[in-house]
Amino acid sequence: MTYNKKTIEDIAVAGKRVLVRCDFNVPVKDGVITSDKRIVEALPTIKYLKAQGAMVILCSHMGKPHNVFDAKLKLDKKEIAKIDALPEEEREAATAAALEKAKKDVKKLSLQIVADKLNELLGGGVVFANDTVGEDAKAKVAAMKPGDIVLLENTRFTAREEKNDPEFSKELASLAEIFVNDAFGTAHRAHASTAGVTQHAGLPAVCGYLIQKEISVMGKALADPERPFVAILGGAKVSDKLNVISNLLTKVDTLIIGGGMAYTFLAAKGYTVGQSLLDTEKIDYCKDMMAKAEANGVKLLLPVDTTIAASFPNPIDGPIEVSVVDSDKIPDDMQGLDIGPKTMELYAEAAKSAKTVVWNGPMGVFENPTLAKGTIAVAEALAESDAISIVGGGDSAAACEQLGFADRITHISTGGGASLEFLEGKDLPGISCLADATRKIVIAGNWKMNFTPSEATAFINEIKPMVAGKDNCDIVFCAPYVTIAAAQAAAAGSNIKIGAENVHFADKGAYTGEVSAKMLTECGVKYVIIGHSERRQYFGETDETVNKRVKAALAAGMTVILCLGEVKEQRLSGITKEVVSMQTKLDLAGVTAEEMKRVIIAYEPVWAIGTGLTATPEQADETCGQIRDALVELYGKEVADLTTIQYGGSMNDKNAAELLSKPNVDGGLIGGASLVPAKFTAIVDAAQ
Ligand code: PEP
């Protein structure tokens, strides 16, 4: 499943009430949050929305408060049955005691504890509502001002949440003007606050940074992995991983099996597995999967040796006597509880030689220190590997964190079940319900060597109110380096973004006068023009150096405005198409489909830049279309359709409307007219 969804950056949020579904289902012990990972991971979205001046309404579930029905505390069927079985005279007291206990259990699941943590992490300012859609929530939401944050009480304090009740969804939706889903951990559930809420007309729904990160890292690994691609699957039961195994066998180069489910595979191979966990009904399935692996040319690795014991540890973390045998020699009275040392080496070797590794599920009973060695060996191999390493949530994520390897893993998912369903290729209802990404219209100014810092400040202050609320296009001004900070300060809180006009490809070093992508991003600069014709003409820029700059800027997380176009002689000799197609290929060599989400192409016929000559709308449309065709060849139609291709070359207030009306022209890169507020605003108006 690949998702291309609109994100919080694709929608105007300033001054709007934004309902954000987070996953604050954090582990709590004795009133203390034992891992705040999910809260920390939600912060980028919350901070962005706050900085943009949105009114941020957070909601989440926590745990399974089974005794709450329609916001009232009631005993569930099981408890009622238990009480009914008691002698009549004991029932009243037992009911009161059960209700009292339920009250305490439910109270433990209040999100007040998360509000306190958020206040600690954000330095205060988070208001907690004592209910989800009740009087308190409504009053607190009504009193919000831009930049305020309110956290609603646990969405599961009504059974209507998990039933995806339309009325409850509607009440939630009525609190806000925009919905953001950032709860990857619950994205596989169609509940009221994850999916139902998007069914209410007029509530645009987009994803937050966390969901964006999860689907882009895991989506890329599945759709376009760097190879060799190795998947390591563990966990107790084959039946939990049926679809994952089958789906991964169509994608990976090596599939590694460990944990309890390995014994069913060993049995399918004809080995006897003693008292080990065995899913007899799934032996045929394992045989099918082994045949599928062979047919697809996938290496399937099973444990070659096994750590065995006479019984399962009791208590689970208690002392246990173990020995190691080859996997085909497990005695009848013993059971396998972890992979053995030869297997650890084999699996670690495979993980280290991979370019992409996905891991989900422990290799043994890792709660027990004696039986945790296999899981530790895999976690360590991932940490030491140079591969893109992705750990599905749940036990394997917890293992990486407990072992202190987390910061050496590329991506640890915040979703257990959700990441598994994603690897299965299943549709996640909390994500599929969000708006699909569309091609963005971008109007960008190239100030060239104009404007001192004070002039830039005056310009932005003048144009800011003129373009306010014109949100159907992104507005960017690319400024000389020394002017950037002043322009950023003036543009703060508005819909104007400030970029740079060039970037060097090296991170740092002896390049006098140059500036690196890292320097720009640390200054909060997200956009950069690369390959402008004036740099190609006067500063010896070639497609090779353009390509290096593009890759460096993308690697630093920037959005690139890549300029290309033909010179007059090339147009006159009728080779424009060949020229722009070749430039597209050379300038984007090595750029991945995922990175293309941050590439804007500016088609700029060199003969039209700063000359007062403009391509006709038909010429602009035709050549932008030829660039798009080159993108189809490189990346396929989906990526090509989503790439913004601007026209640049004497675009102004007079010709903009006609140029922008063309289907392949997705905005403009504007030089001269970007220095005059009224002219630039007229172009922004034309883009609306
Ligand atoms: C440019 O510099 O990118 C440009 C298009 O300039 P002008 O609009 O002045 O032709």
PDB file of C-alpha atoms in Angstrom, residues 467-668:
ATOM      1  CA  VAL A 467      -1.389  38.157  -0.016  1.00  0.00           C
ATOM      2  CA  ALA A 468      -2.892  37.199   3.363  1.00  0.00           C
ATOM      3  CA  GLY A 469      -5.475  34.417   3.116  1.00  0.00           C
ATOM      4  CA  LYS A 470      -4.584  33.659  -0.530  1.00  0.00           C
ATOM      5  CA  ASP A 471      -4.008  30.042   0.287  1.00  0.00           C
ATOM      6  CA  ASN A 472      -4.612  28.328  -3.053  1.00  0.00           C
ATOM      7  CA  CYS A 473      -0.911  28.537  -3.781  1.00  0.00           C
ATOM      8  CA  ASP A 474       2.331  28.410  -1.826  1.00  0.00           C
ATOM      9  CA  ILE A 475       4.185  31.724  -1.776  1.00  0.00           C
ATOM     10  CA  VAL A 476       7.980  31.722  -1.548  1.00  0.00           C
ATOM     11  CA  PHE A 477      10.589  34.454  -1.910  1.00  0.00           C
ATOM     12  CA  CYS A 478      14.145  33.317  -2.523  1.00  0.00           C
ATOM     13  CA  ALA A 479      16.520  35.884  -1.119  1.00  0.00           C
ATOM     14  CA  PRO A 480      20.263  36.636  -1.064  1.00  0.00           C
ATOM     15  CA  TYR A 481      21.869  34.886   1.930  1.00  0.00           C
ATOM     16  CA  VAL A 482      22.404  38.070   3.960  1.00  0.00           C
ATOM     17  CA  THR A 483      18.773  39.086   3.509  1.00  0.00           C
ATOM     18  CA  ILE A 484      17.193  35.788   4.535  1.00  0.00           C
ATOM     19  CA  ALA A 485      17.037  36.405   8.297  1.00  0.00           C
ATOM     20  CA  ALA A 486      15.404  39.829   7.936  1.00  0.00           C
ATOM     21  CA  ALA A 487      12.878  38.474   5.430  1.00  0.00           C
ATOM     22  CA  GLN A 488      12.092  35.500   7.690  1.00  0.00           C
ATOM     23  CA  ALA A 489      11.521  37.768  10.681  1.00  0.00           C
ATOM     24  CA  ALA A 490       9.168  39.990   8.699  1.00  0.00           C
ATOM     25  CA  ALA A 491       7.303  36.991   7.241  1.00  0.00           C
ATOM     26  CA  ALA A 492       6.847  35.185  10.588  1.00  0.00           C
ATOM     27  CA  GLY A 493       3.256  34.076  11.147  1.00  0.00           C
ATOM     28  CA  SER A 494       2.231  34.849   7.534  1.00  0.00           C
ATOM     29  CA  ASN A 495       1.694  32.565   4.519  1.00  0.00           C
ATOM     30  CA  ILE A 496       5.025  33.675   3.011  1.00  0.00           C
ATOM     31  CA  LYS A 497       8.021  31.349   3.054  1.00  0.00           C
ATOM     32  CA  ILE A 498      11.608  32.439   2.550  1.00  0.00           C
ATOM     33  CA  GLY A 499      14.139  30.431   0.545  1.00  0.00           C
ATOM     34  CA  ALA A 500      17.700  30.749  -0.757  1.00  0.00           C
ATOM     35  CA  GLU A 501      18.972  31.263  -4.312  1.00  0.00           C
ATOM     36  CA  ASN A 502      21.678  28.622  -4.322  1.00  0.00           C
ATOM     37  CA  VAL A 503      23.404  26.020  -2.136  1.00  0.00           C
ATOM     38  CA  HIS A 504      26.746  24.233  -2.235  1.00  0.00           C
ATOM     39  CA  PHE A 505      26.867  20.453  -2.456  1.00  0.00           C
ATOM     40  CA  ALA A 506      29.469  19.880   0.251  1.00  0.00           C
ATOM     41  CA  ASP A 507      28.523  19.837   3.924  1.00  0.00           C
ATOM     42  CA  LYS A 508      31.456  22.066   4.853  1.00  0.00           C
ATOM     43  CA  GLY A 509      35.057  22.724   3.854  1.00  0.00           C
ATOM     44  CA  ALA A 510      37.337  24.935   1.817  1.00  0.00           C
ATOM     45  CA  TYR A 511      34.761  26.519  -0.497  1.00  0.00           C
ATOM     46  CA  THR A 512      35.260  30.216   0.149  1.00  0.00           C
ATOM     47  CA  GLY A 513      32.061  32.188  -0.240  1.00  0.00           C
ATOM     48  CA  GLU A 514      29.755  29.178  -0.347  1.00  0.00           C
ATOM     49  CA  VAL A 515      26.931  28.070   1.927  1.00  0.00           C
ATOM     50  CA  SER A 516      25.884  24.456   2.700  1.00  0.00           C
ATOM     51  CA  ALA A 517      22.432  22.923   2.970  1.00  0.00           C
ATOM     52  CA  LYS A 518      23.068  22.203   6.642  1.00  0.00           C
ATOM     53  CA  MET A 519      23.759  25.894   7.261  1.00  0.00           C
ATOM     54  CA  LEU A 520      20.536  26.845   5.507  1.00  0.00           C
ATOM     55  CA  THR A 521      18.341  24.326   7.289  1.00  0.00           C
ATOM     56  CA  GLU A 522      19.757  25.350  10.648  1.00  0.00           C
ATOM     57  CA  CYS A 523      18.581  28.872   9.762  1.00  0.00           C
ATOM     58  CA  GLY A 524      15.091  27.488   9.066  1.00  0.00           C
ATOM     59  CA  VAL A 525      15.399  27.778   5.266  1.00  0.00           C
ATOM     60  CA  LYS A 526      13.416  25.047   3.541  1.00  0.00           C
ATOM     61  CA  TYR A 527      13.404  26.159  -0.127  1.00  0.00           C
ATOM     62  CA  VAL A 528      16.345  26.666  -2.458  1.00  0.00           C
ATOM     63  CA  ILE A 529      16.674  27.525  -6.145  1.00  0.00           C
ATOM     64  CA  ILE A 530      19.238  25.332  -7.924  1.00  0.00           C
ATOM     65  CA  GLY A 531      20.528  25.544 -11.494  1.00  0.00           C
ATOM     66  CA  HIS A 532      19.237  29.007 -12.333  1.00  0.00           C
ATOM     67  CA  SER A 533      20.313  29.972 -15.871  1.00  0.00           C
ATOM     68  CA  GLU A 534      22.289  32.943 -14.542  1.00  0.00           C
ATOM     69  CA  ARG A 535      24.381  30.545 -12.476  1.00  0.00           C
ATOM     70  CA  ARG A 536      24.785  28.229 -15.472  1.00  0.00           C
ATOM     71  CA  GLN A 537      25.724  31.222 -17.645  1.00  0.00           C
ATOM     72  CA  TYR A 538      28.017  33.254 -15.343  1.00  0.00           C
ATOM     73  CA  PHE A 539      29.291  30.820 -12.726  1.00  0.00           C
ATOM     74  CA  GLY A 540      30.110  27.686 -14.727  1.00  0.00           C
ATOM     75  CA  GLU A 541      27.201  25.620 -13.361  1.00  0.00           C
ATOM     76  CA  THR A 542      26.777  22.322 -15.224  1.00  0.00           C
ATOM     77  CA  ASP A 543      24.181  19.575 -15.050  1.00  0.00           C
ATOM     78  CA  GLU A 544      26.688  17.609 -13.007  1.00  0.00           C
ATOM     79  CA  THR A 545      27.093  20.281 -10.320  1.00  0.00           C
ATOM     80  CA  VAL A 546      23.355  20.998 -10.397  1.00  0.00           C
ATOM     81  CA  ASN A 547      22.721  17.321  -9.712  1.00  0.00           C
ATOM     82  CA  LYS A 548      25.154  17.312  -6.785  1.00  0.00           C
ATOM     83  CA  ARG A 549      23.498  20.395  -5.281  1.00  0.00           C
ATOM     84  CA  VAL A 550      20.019  18.915  -5.753  1.00  0.00           C
ATOM     85  CA  LYS A 551      21.008  15.735  -3.919  1.00  0.00           C
ATOM     86  CA  ALA A 552      22.698  17.611  -1.080  1.00  0.00           C
ATOM     87  CA  ALA A 553      19.704  19.901  -0.564  1.00  0.00           C
ATOM     88  CA  LEU A 554      17.247  16.982  -0.617  1.00  0.00           C
ATOM     89  CA  ALA A 555      19.380  14.979   1.799  1.00  0.00           C
ATOM     90  CA  ALA A 556      19.211  17.938   4.186  1.00  0.00           C
ATOM     91  CA  GLY A 557      15.406  17.871   3.977  1.00  0.00           C
ATOM     92  CA  MET A 558      15.022  20.970   1.792  1.00  0.00           C
ATOM     93  CA  THR A 559      12.597  21.551  -1.068  1.00  0.00           C
ATOM     94  CA  VAL A 560      14.398  22.289  -4.321  1.00  0.00           C
ATOM     95  CA  ILE A 561      13.273  24.615  -7.110  1.00  0.00           C
ATOM     96  CA  LEU A 562      15.239  23.121  -9.992  1.00  0.00           C
ATOM     97  CA  CYS A 563      15.611  25.466 -12.979  1.00  0.00           C
ATOM     98  CA  LEU A 564      16.103  24.187 -16.486  1.00  0.00           C
ATOM     99  CA  GLY A 565      15.354  25.332 -20.015  1.00  0.00           C
ATOM    100  CA  GLU A 566      16.707  25.798 -23.515  1.00  0.00           C
ATOM    101  CA  VAL A 567      18.697  28.689 -25.014  1.00  0.00           C
ATOM    102  CA  LYS A 568      17.433  30.604 -28.049  1.00  0.00           C
ATOM    103  CA  GLU A 569      19.444  28.622 -30.617  1.00  0.00           C
ATOM    104  CA  GLN A 570      18.121  25.333 -29.266  1.00  0.00           C
ATOM    105  CA  ARG A 571      14.523  26.522 -29.569  1.00  0.00           C
ATOM    106  CA  LEU A 572      15.161  27.796 -33.078  1.00  0.00           C
ATOM    107  CA  SER A 573      16.651  24.447 -34.100  1.00  0.00           C
ATOM    108  CA  GLY A 574      13.586  22.625 -32.761  1.00  0.00           C
ATOM    109  CA  ILE A 575      15.394  20.591 -30.094  1.00  0.00           C
ATOM    110  CA  THR A 576      13.718  22.068 -26.970  1.00  0.00           C
ATOM    111  CA  LYS A 577      12.139  18.736 -26.035  1.00  0.00           C
ATOM    112  CA  GLU A 578      15.453  16.864 -26.250  1.00  0.00           C
ATOM    113  CA  VAL A 579      17.222  19.583 -24.232  1.00  0.00           C
ATOM    114  CA  VAL A 580      14.741  19.735 -21.346  1.00  0.00           C
ATOM    115  CA  SER A 581      14.333  15.942 -21.222  1.00  0.00           C
ATOM    116  CA  MET A 582      18.101  15.492 -21.013  1.00  0.00           C
ATOM    117  CA  GLN A 583      18.446  18.200 -18.333  1.00  0.00           C
ATOM    118  CA  THR A 584      15.631  16.595 -16.315  1.00  0.00           C
ATOM    119  CA  LYS A 585      17.407  13.239 -16.406  1.00  0.00           C
ATOM    120  CA  LEU A 586      20.884  14.562 -15.652  1.00  0.00           C
ATOM    121  CA  ASP A 587      19.837  17.020 -12.949  1.00  0.00           C
ATOM    122  CA  LEU A 588      17.722  14.417 -11.135  1.00  0.00           C
ATOM    123  CA  ALA A 589      20.082  11.427 -11.476  1.00  0.00           C
ATOM    124  CA  GLY A 590      19.970   9.419  -8.244  1.00  0.00           C
ATOM    125  CA  VAL A 591      16.984  11.319  -6.798  1.00  0.00           C
ATOM    126  CA  THR A 592      14.415   8.859  -5.449  1.00  0.00           C
ATOM    127  CA  ALA A 593      10.678   8.879  -6.075  1.00  0.00           C
ATOM    128  CA  GLU A 594      10.146   9.704  -2.406  1.00  0.00           C
ATOM    129  CA  GLU A 595      12.506  12.683  -2.649  1.00  0.00           C
ATOM    130  CA  MET A 596      10.608  13.933  -5.699  1.00  0.00           C
ATOM    131  CA  LYS A 597       7.890  15.047  -3.272  1.00  0.00           C
ATOM    132  CA  ARG A 598      10.315  17.868  -2.448  1.00  0.00           C
ATOM    133  CA  VAL A 599      11.302  18.818  -5.976  1.00  0.00           C
ATOM    134  CA  ILE A 600       9.667  21.664  -7.901  1.00  0.00           C
ATOM    135  CA  ILE A 601      10.829  22.115 -11.471  1.00  0.00           C
ATOM    136  CA  ALA A 602      10.928  25.602 -12.965  1.00  0.00           C
ATOM    137  CA  TYR A 603      10.899  25.541 -16.737  1.00  0.00           C
ATOM    138  CA  GLU A 604      12.742  28.709 -17.674  1.00  0.00           C
ATOM    139  CA  PRO A 605      13.535  29.275 -21.339  1.00  0.00           C
ATOM    140  CA  VAL A 606      16.840  31.089 -21.063  1.00  0.00           C
ATOM    141  CA  TRP A 607      15.875  33.458 -23.873  1.00  0.00           C
ATOM    142  CA  ALA A 608      12.901  34.691 -21.839  1.00  0.00           C
ATOM    143  CA  ILE A 609      14.621  35.443 -18.526  1.00  0.00           C
ATOM    144  CA  GLY A 610      14.944  39.112 -17.744  1.00  0.00           C
ATOM    145  CA  THR A 611      14.489  39.923 -21.435  1.00  0.00           C
ATOM    146  CA  GLY A 612      10.847  40.903 -21.448  1.00  0.00           C
ATOM    147  CA  LEU A 613      10.262  38.051 -23.913  1.00  0.00           C
ATOM    148  CA  THR A 614       7.806  35.409 -22.711  1.00  0.00           C
ATOM    149  CA  ALA A 615       7.070  31.957 -23.988  1.00  0.00           C
ATOM    150  CA  THR A 616       3.537  31.844 -25.337  1.00  0.00           C
ATOM    151  CA  PRO A 617       1.122  30.003 -23.022  1.00  0.00           C
ATOM    152  CA  GLU A 618       1.084  27.188 -25.574  1.00  0.00           C
ATOM    153  CA  GLN A 619       4.889  26.960 -25.665  1.00  0.00           C
ATOM    154  CA  ALA A 620       5.056  27.001 -21.854  1.00  0.00           C
ATOM    155  CA  ASP A 621       2.383  24.316 -21.596  1.00  0.00           C
ATOM    156  CA  GLU A 622       3.977  22.138 -24.253  1.00  0.00           C
ATOM    157  CA  THR A 623       7.471  22.258 -22.741  1.00  0.00           C
ATOM    158  CA  CYS A 624       6.234  21.777 -19.153  1.00  0.00           C
ATOM    159  CA  GLY A 625       4.366  18.737 -20.542  1.00  0.00           C
ATOM    160  CA  GLN A 626       7.588  17.438 -22.127  1.00  0.00           C
ATOM    161  CA  ILE A 627       9.339  17.747 -18.766  1.00  0.00           C
ATOM    162  CA  ARG A 628       6.455  15.844 -17.189  1.00  0.00           C
ATOM    163  CA  ASP A 629       6.846  13.112 -19.831  1.00  0.00           C
ATOM    164  CA  ALA A 630      10.516  12.825 -18.893  1.00  0.00           C
ATOM    165  CA  LEU A 631       9.423  12.432 -15.267  1.00  0.00           C
ATOM    166  CA  VAL A 632       6.983   9.671 -16.259  1.00  0.00           C
ATOM    167  CA  GLU A 633       9.895   7.801 -17.820  1.00  0.00           C
ATOM    168  CA  LEU A 634      12.029   8.279 -14.719  1.00  0.00           C
ATOM    169  CA  TYR A 635       9.484   7.778 -11.931  1.00  0.00           C
ATOM    170  CA  GLY A 636       6.164   6.682 -13.399  1.00  0.00           C
ATOM    171  CA  LYS A 637       2.912   8.566 -13.833  1.00  0.00           C
ATOM    172  CA  GLU A 638       1.944   8.954 -10.191  1.00  0.00           C
ATOM    173  CA  VAL A 639       5.112  10.868  -9.265  1.00  0.00           C
ATOM    174  CA  ALA A 640       5.049  12.874 -12.503  1.00  0.00           C
ATOM    175  CA  ASP A 641       1.422  13.890 -11.920  1.00  0.00           C
ATOM    176  CA  LEU A 642       2.236  15.143  -8.427  1.00  0.00           C
ATOM    177  CA  THR A 643       5.323  17.190  -9.393  1.00  0.00           C
ATOM    178  CA  THR A 644       4.872  20.946  -9.552  1.00  0.00           C
ATOM    179  CA  ILE A 645       6.300  22.387 -12.784  1.00  0.00           C
ATOM    180  CA  GLN A 646       6.466  26.180 -12.825  1.00  0.00           C
ATOM    181  CA  TYR A 647       6.996  28.481 -15.753  1.00  0.00           C
ATOM    182  CA  GLY A 648       9.574  31.272 -15.412  1.00  0.00           C
ATOM    183  CA  GLY A 649      10.677  33.926 -17.848  1.00  0.00           C
ATOM    184  CA  SER A 650       9.263  37.429 -17.691  1.00  0.00           C
ATOM    185  CA  MET A 651       6.041  36.283 -16.026  1.00  0.00           C
ATOM    186  CA  ASN A 652       4.200  39.373 -14.824  1.00  0.00           C
ATOM    187  CA  ASP A 653       0.878  40.798 -13.689  1.00  0.00           C
ATOM    188  CA  LYS A 654      -0.352  40.988 -17.297  1.00  0.00           C
ATOM    189  CA  ASN A 655       0.508  37.550 -18.676  1.00  0.00           C
ATOM    190  CA  ALA A 656       0.257  35.413 -15.514  1.00  0.00           C
ATOM    191  CA  ALA A 657      -3.430  34.495 -15.765  1.00  0.00           C
ATOM    192  CA  GLU A 658      -3.104  33.075 -19.243  1.00  0.00           C
ATOM    193  CA  LEU A 659       0.125  31.199 -18.506  1.00  0.00           C
ATOM    194  CA  LEU A 660      -1.269  29.769 -15.267  1.00  0.00           C
ATOM    195  CA  SER A 661      -4.475  28.661 -16.967  1.00  0.00           C
ATOM    196  CA  LYS A 662      -2.495  25.998 -18.843  1.00  0.00           C
ATOM    197  CA  PRO A 663      -2.853  22.474 -17.420  1.00  0.00           C
ATOM    198  CA  ASN A 664       0.863  21.724 -17.233  1.00  0.00           C
ATOM    199  CA  VAL A 665       1.863  25.071 -15.695  1.00  0.00           C
ATOM    200  CA  ASP A 666       1.709  24.782 -11.897  1.00  0.00           C
ATOM    201  CA  GLY A 667       2.892  28.228 -10.861  1.00  0.00           C
ATOM    202  CA  GLY A 668       5.668  30.611 -11.656  1.00  0.00           C
TER     203      GLY A 668
END
